Amino acid sequence: MDVSGASVADQDGLTAAIKASARELLVKLGAGGLSLDGVARAGGFAVAEVSAVFPERDDLLTALIIDAYNESAAAMERADLAAREAGASSGARFLAVTRALREWSFANTGEFTLIYGSPVPGYHAPQDTVPAAARTPAVMAGIVRSALEAGELTPPRRPLPGPSLLLPEAVQLFGGAPGAPFADVIERGIVLWSNLIGLLVFQVFSRTHDSVRDEPAFFDFAIAVAAESIGLDVPLGDHND
């Protein structure tokens, strides 16, 4: 099939179909096993069709990575909007968005592994992936910022020693550096973000199933404990599987 003269709708449909085939292979083979030939065979395409849309395997990987970041962040953004419309506290909003990310992660294990698992040998993510990757921490930063402005954060018992370890991009994402006693809240937020991703890796890859009897409830508990590090009170006792 020569896609050079195809309509935009046809090209969009072909692109979506190729990505869908690639996502199925992600689950079976992992990102390291992905190839244009394999995607073509699995999806019933000619290799030329695939390479016309994605000239190299890395082009396809980049598209899948951007989609995964955008789709997971969109799930969090929807959850946050619903929580805000319901008048939820910042802590309840935080729980809602992390639950949404957990739900997406279990529903899309191949994509989750692609963005949060082991690096793909020989692949280096281009700058194109950065805006999509920033959406997840941006959701979290927005909630923490709201909590700070609403007086919902408890000051830390032991402020981190200076000087600041932050890059300008992190400060910009948060909307500016806060003053004392919350001058280190961005650093603490990055720790919280790291804890969230590590917790998801443990749960998606079944590292907690032999330690706790109720993994969704344990997820909520772990989020509440981790959020204490930035002085955010996450409510518990309202777990929904």
CSV table of C-alpha atoms in Angstrom, one decimal:
chain,number,residue,atom,x,y,z
A,1,MET,CA,0.0,0.0,0.0
A,2,ASP,CA,1.4,3.4,-1.0
A,3,VAL,CA,0.5,5.8,1.8
A,4,SER,CA,2.0,8.8,0.1
A,5,GLY,CA,-1.3,9.8,-1.5
A,6,ALA,CA,-3.6,8.5,1.2
A,7,SER,CA,-6.0,10.8,3.0
A,8,VAL,CA,-5.3,12.1,6.4
A,9,ALA,CA,-8.0,9.9,7.8
A,10,ASP,CA,-6.5,6.8,6.1
A,11,GLN,CA,-3.0,7.7,7.4
A,12,ASP,CA,-4.3,8.3,10.9
A,13,GLY,CA,-6.1,4.9,10.8
A,14,LEU,CA,-3.0,3.1,9.6
A,15,THR,CA,-0.9,4.8,12.3
A,16,ALA,CA,-3.4,3.8,15.0
A,17,ALA,CA,-3.5,0.2,13.7
A,18,ILE,CA,0.3,-0.1,13.7
A,19,LYS,CA,0.5,1.2,17.2
A,20,ALA,CA,-2.2,-1.2,18.4
A,21,SER,CA,-0.2,-4.1,16.9
A,22,ALA,CA,2.9,-2.8,18.5
A,23,ARG,CA,1.2,-2.6,21.9
A,24,GLU,CA,0.2,-6.2,21.7
A,25,LEU,CA,3.8,-7.2,21.0
A,26,LEU,CA,5.0,-5.1,24.0
A,27,VAL,CA,3.1,-7.4,26.3
A,28,LYS,CA,4.4,-10.5,24.6
A,29,LEU,CA,8.0,-9.6,23.8
A,30,GLY,CA,8.8,-6.4,25.7
A,31,ALA,CA,10.1,-3.3,24.1
A,32,GLY,CA,13.5,-4.9,23.4
A,33,GLY,CA,11.8,-7.5,21.2
A,34,LEU,CA,9.9,-4.9,19.1
A,35,SER,CA,10.8,-4.6,15.4
A,36,LEU,CA,9.1,-3.2,12.4
A,37,ASP,CA,9.1,-6.6,10.7
A,38,GLY,CA,7.5,-8.1,13.8
A,39,VAL,CA,4.8,-5.4,14.0
A,40,ALA,CA,4.1,-5.8,10.3
A,41,ARG,CA,3.7,-9.6,10.6
A,42,ALA,CA,1.5,-9.4,13.8
A,43,GLY,CA,-0.8,-6.8,12.3
A,44,GLY,CA,-1.0,-8.2,8.8
A,45,PHE,CA,0.7,-5.1,7.2
A,46,ALA,CA,3.4,-4.9,4.6
A,47,VAL,CA,6.7,-3.9,6.0
A,48,ALA,CA,6.7,-1.0,3.6
A,49,GLU,CA,3.4,0.3,5.1
A,50,VAL,CA,4.9,0.3,8.6
A,51,SER,CA,8.2,1.8,7.6
A,52,ALA,CA,6.3,4.6,5.6
A,53,VAL,CA,4.8,5.7,8.9
A,54,PHE,CA,7.7,4.8,11.2
A,55,PRO,CA,10.9,4.7,9.3
A,56,GLU,CA,12.9,3.2,12.2
A,57,ARG,CA,12.0,1.1,15.2
A,58,ASP,CA,13.0,4.0,17.5
A,59,ASP,CA,10.4,6.2,15.8
A,60,LEU,CA,7.7,3.7,16.7
A,61,LEU,CA,9.0,3.4,20.3
A,62,THR,CA,9.0,7.2,20.7
A,63,ALA,CA,5.4,7.4,19.5
A,64,LEU,CA,4.4,4.6,21.9
A,65,ILE,CA,6.2,6.3,24.8
A,66,ILE,CA,4.6,9.7,24.1
A,67,ASP,CA,1.2,8.0,23.9
A,68,ALA,CA,1.7,6.1,27.2
A,69,TYR,CA,2.7,9.2,29.1
A,70,ASN,CA,-0.2,11.2,27.6
A,71,GLU,CA,-2.8,8.6,28.3
A,72,SER,CA,-1.7,7.9,31.8
A,73,ALA,CA,-1.5,11.6,32.6
A,74,ALA,CA,-4.9,12.1,31.1
A,75,ALA,CA,-6.4,9.5,33.4
A,76,MET,CA,-4.9,11.4,36.3
A,77,GLU,CA,-6.1,14.7,35.1
A,78,ARG,CA,-9.7,13.4,34.7
A,79,ALA,CA,-9.6,11.9,38.2
A,80,ASP,CA,-8.3,15.2,39.6
A,81,LEU,CA,-11.0,17.2,37.8
A,82,ALA,CA,-13.7,14.9,39.2
A,83,ALA,CA,-12.3,15.2,42.7
A,84,ARG,CA,-12.1,19.0,42.5
A,85,GLU,CA,-15.7,19.2,41.3
A,86,ALA,CA,-16.7,17.1,44.3
A,87,GLY,CA,-15.0,19.5,46.6
A,88,ALA,CA,-12.3,17.1,47.7
A,89,SER,CA,-9.4,18.1,49.9
A,90,SER,CA,-5.9,18.2,48.4
A,91,GLY,CA,-5.1,14.9,50.1
A,92,ALA,CA,-8.2,13.3,48.6
A,93,ARG,CA,-7.3,14.7,45.2
A,94,PHE,CA,-3.8,13.2,45.5
A,95,LEU,CA,-5.2,9.8,46.4
A,96,ALA,CA,-7.7,10.0,43.5
A,97,VAL,CA,-5.0,10.7,40.9
A,98,THR,CA,-2.6,8.1,42.2
A,99,ARG,CA,-5.4,5.5,42.1
A,100,ALA,CA,-6.1,6.5,38.5
A,101,LEU,CA,-2.5,6.0,37.6
A,102,ARG,CA,-2.5,2.6,39.3
A,103,GLU,CA,-5.7,1.6,37.4
A,104,TRP,CA,-4.1,2.7,34.1
A,105,SER,CA,-0.9,0.8,34.9
A,106,PHE,CA,-2.6,-2.5,35.5
A,107,ALA,CA,-4.8,-2.1,32.4
A,108,ASN,CA,-1.8,-1.2,30.2
A,109,THR,CA,1.1,-3.3,31.6
A,110,GLY,CA,3.0,-3.2,28.3
A,111,GLU,CA,3.0,0.6,28.1
A,112,PHE,CA,3.7,0.9,31.8
A,113,THR,CA,6.8,-1.3,31.5
A,114,LEU,CA,7.9,0.7,28.4
A,115,ILE,CA,8.0,4.0,30.3
A,116,TYR,CA,8.8,2.8,33.8
A,117,GLY,CA,10.6,-0.5,33.4
A,118,SER,CA,14.2,-1.3,32.3
A,119,PRO,CA,15.7,0.9,29.6
A,120,VAL,CA,15.4,-0.4,26.1
A,121,PRO,CA,18.9,-1.4,24.8
A,122,GLY,CA,20.1,1.0,22.2
A,123,TYR,CA,17.2,3.4,22.5
A,124,HIS,CA,17.6,7.0,23.7
A,125,ALA,CA,14.4,8.9,24.3
A,126,PRO,CA,14.5,12.2,22.3
A,127,GLN,CA,13.4,15.6,23.6
A,128,ASP,CA,10.0,15.0,22.0
A,129,THR,CA,9.1,12.8,24.9
A,130,VAL,CA,9.7,15.4,27.6
A,131,PRO,CA,6.4,17.4,27.5
A,132,ALA,CA,4.4,14.2,27.7
A,133,ALA,CA,6.6,12.8,30.5
A,134,ALA,CA,6.2,16.0,32.5
A,135,ARG,CA,2.4,15.8,32.7
A,136,THR,CA,2.4,13.2,35.5
A,137,PRO,CA,4.6,15.2,37.9
A,138,ALA,CA,2.7,18.3,36.8
A,139,VAL,CA,-0.6,16.9,38.1
A,140,MET,CA,1.0,16.0,41.4
A,141,ALA,CA,2.8,19.4,41.6
A,142,GLY,CA,-0.5,21.2,41.0
A,143,ILE,CA,-2.2,19.4,43.9
A,144,VAL,CA,0.7,20.1,46.2
A,145,ARG,CA,0.7,23.7,45.2
A,146,SER,CA,-3.0,23.9,45.9
A,147,ALA,CA,-2.4,22.3,49.3
A,148,LEU,CA,0.3,24.8,50.1
A,149,GLU,CA,-1.8,27.8,49.1
A,150,ALA,CA,-4.8,26.5,51.0
A,151,GLY,CA,-2.8,26.0,54.2
A,152,GLU,CA,-3.3,22.2,54.0
A,153,LEU,CA,0.4,21.3,54.4
A,154,THR,CA,2.0,20.6,57.7
A,155,PRO,CA,5.6,22.1,57.9
A,156,PRO,CA,8.4,19.5,58.0
A,157,ARG,CA,9.9,18.6,61.4
A,158,ARG,CA,13.4,18.6,59.8
A,159,PRO,CA,13.9,20.9,56.8
A,160,LEU,CA,16.4,19.7,54.3
A,161,PRO,CA,19.8,21.5,54.5
A,162,GLY,CA,20.7,24.0,51.8
A,163,PRO,CA,21.6,24.8,49.2
A,164,SER,CA,18.7,23.7,46.9
A,165,LEU,CA,19.4,20.7,44.7
A,166,LEU,CA,16.8,21.6,42.2
A,167,LEU,CA,17.1,22.3,38.5
A,168,PRO,CA,15.3,25.4,37.2
A,169,GLU,CA,12.9,23.2,35.3
A,170,ALA,CA,11.6,21.6,38.5
A,171,VAL,CA,11.0,25.0,40.1
A,172,GLN,CA,9.2,26.2,37.0
A,173,LEU,CA,7.0,23.1,36.9
A,174,PHE,CA,5.9,23.8,40.5
A,175,GLY,CA,5.2,27.4,39.7
A,176,GLY,CA,8.1,29.0,41.6
A,177,ALA,CA,10.1,28.2,44.7
A,178,PRO,CA,8.1,28.5,48.0
A,179,GLY,CA,9.4,30.2,51.1
A,180,ALA,CA,10.0,28.9,54.6
A,181,PRO,CA,8.9,26.7,56.2
A,182,PHE,CA,8.1,24.9,52.9
A,183,ALA,CA,11.3,25.8,51.0
A,184,ASP,CA,12.1,22.2,50.4
A,185,VAL,CA,8.7,21.0,49.4
A,186,ILE,CA,9.7,20.6,45.7
A,187,GLU,CA,12.5,18.2,46.7
A,188,ARG,CA,10.1,16.4,48.9
A,189,GLY,CA,7.6,16.2,46.1
A,190,ILE,CA,10.2,14.5,43.8
A,191,VAL,CA,10.8,11.9,46.6
A,192,LEU,CA,7.0,11.4,46.7
A,193,TRP,CA,6.8,11.0,43.0
A,194,SER,CA,9.7,8.5,43.1
A,195,ASN,CA,7.9,6.6,45.8
A,196,LEU,CA,4.8,6.4,43.7
A,197,ILE,CA,6.5,5.0,40.7
A,198,GLY,CA,8.5,2.5,42.8
A,199,LEU,CA,5.3,1.4,44.5
A,200,LEU,CA,3.6,0.8,41.1
A,201,VAL,CA,6.5,-1.1,39.9
A,202,PHE,CA,6.3,-3.4,42.9
A,203,GLN,CA,2.6,-3.9,42.5
A,204,VAL,CA,2.4,-4.3,38.7
A,205,PHE,CA,5.3,-6.8,38.7
A,206,SER,CA,3.8,-8.7,41.7
A,207,ARG,CA,6.4,-7.8,44.3
A,208,THR,CA,3.9,-7.2,47.1
A,209,HIS,CA,1.4,-10.0,46.5
A,210,ASP,CA,3.1,-12.3,48.9
A,211,SER,CA,3.5,-9.7,51.6
A,212,VAL,CA,0.0,-8.1,51.9
A,213,ARG,CA,-3.5,-9.6,51.6
A,214,ASP,CA,-5.1,-6.6,50.0
A,215,GLU,CA,-2.9,-4.9,47.4
A,216,PRO,CA,-5.3,-2.0,46.5
A,217,ALA,CA,-5.8,-1.1,50.1
A,218,PHE,CA,-2.1,-1.4,50.7
A,219,PHE,CA,-1.5,1.0,47.8
A,220,ASP,CA,-3.8,3.6,49.5
A,221,PHE,CA,-1.9,3.1,52.8
A,222,ALA,CA,1.5,3.5,51.1
A,223,ILE,CA,0.4,6.7,49.4
A,224,ALA,CA,-0.8,8.1,52.7
A,225,VAL,CA,2.4,7.3,54.4
A,226,ALA,CA,4.5,8.7,51.5
A,227,ALA,CA,2.5,11.9,51.4
A,228,GLU,CA,3.3,12.5,55.0
A,229,SER,CA,6.8,13.4,53.9
A,230,ILE,CA,5.5,16.6,52.4
A,231,GLY,CA,3.0,17.3,55.1
A,232,LEU,CA,0.0,16.2,53.1
A,233,ASP,CA,-2.8,14.4,54.9
A,234,VAL,CA,-4.3,11.7,52.6
A,235,PRO,CA,-7.6,10.3,53.9
A,236,LEU,CA,-8.0,6.6,54.3
A,237,GLY,CA,-11.0,4.4,54.9
A,238,ASP,CA,-12.8,5.0,51.6
A,239,HIS,CA,-11.1,2.3,49.4
A,240,ASN,CA,-12.8,1.3,46.2
A,241,ASP,CA,-11.3,-1.7,44.3
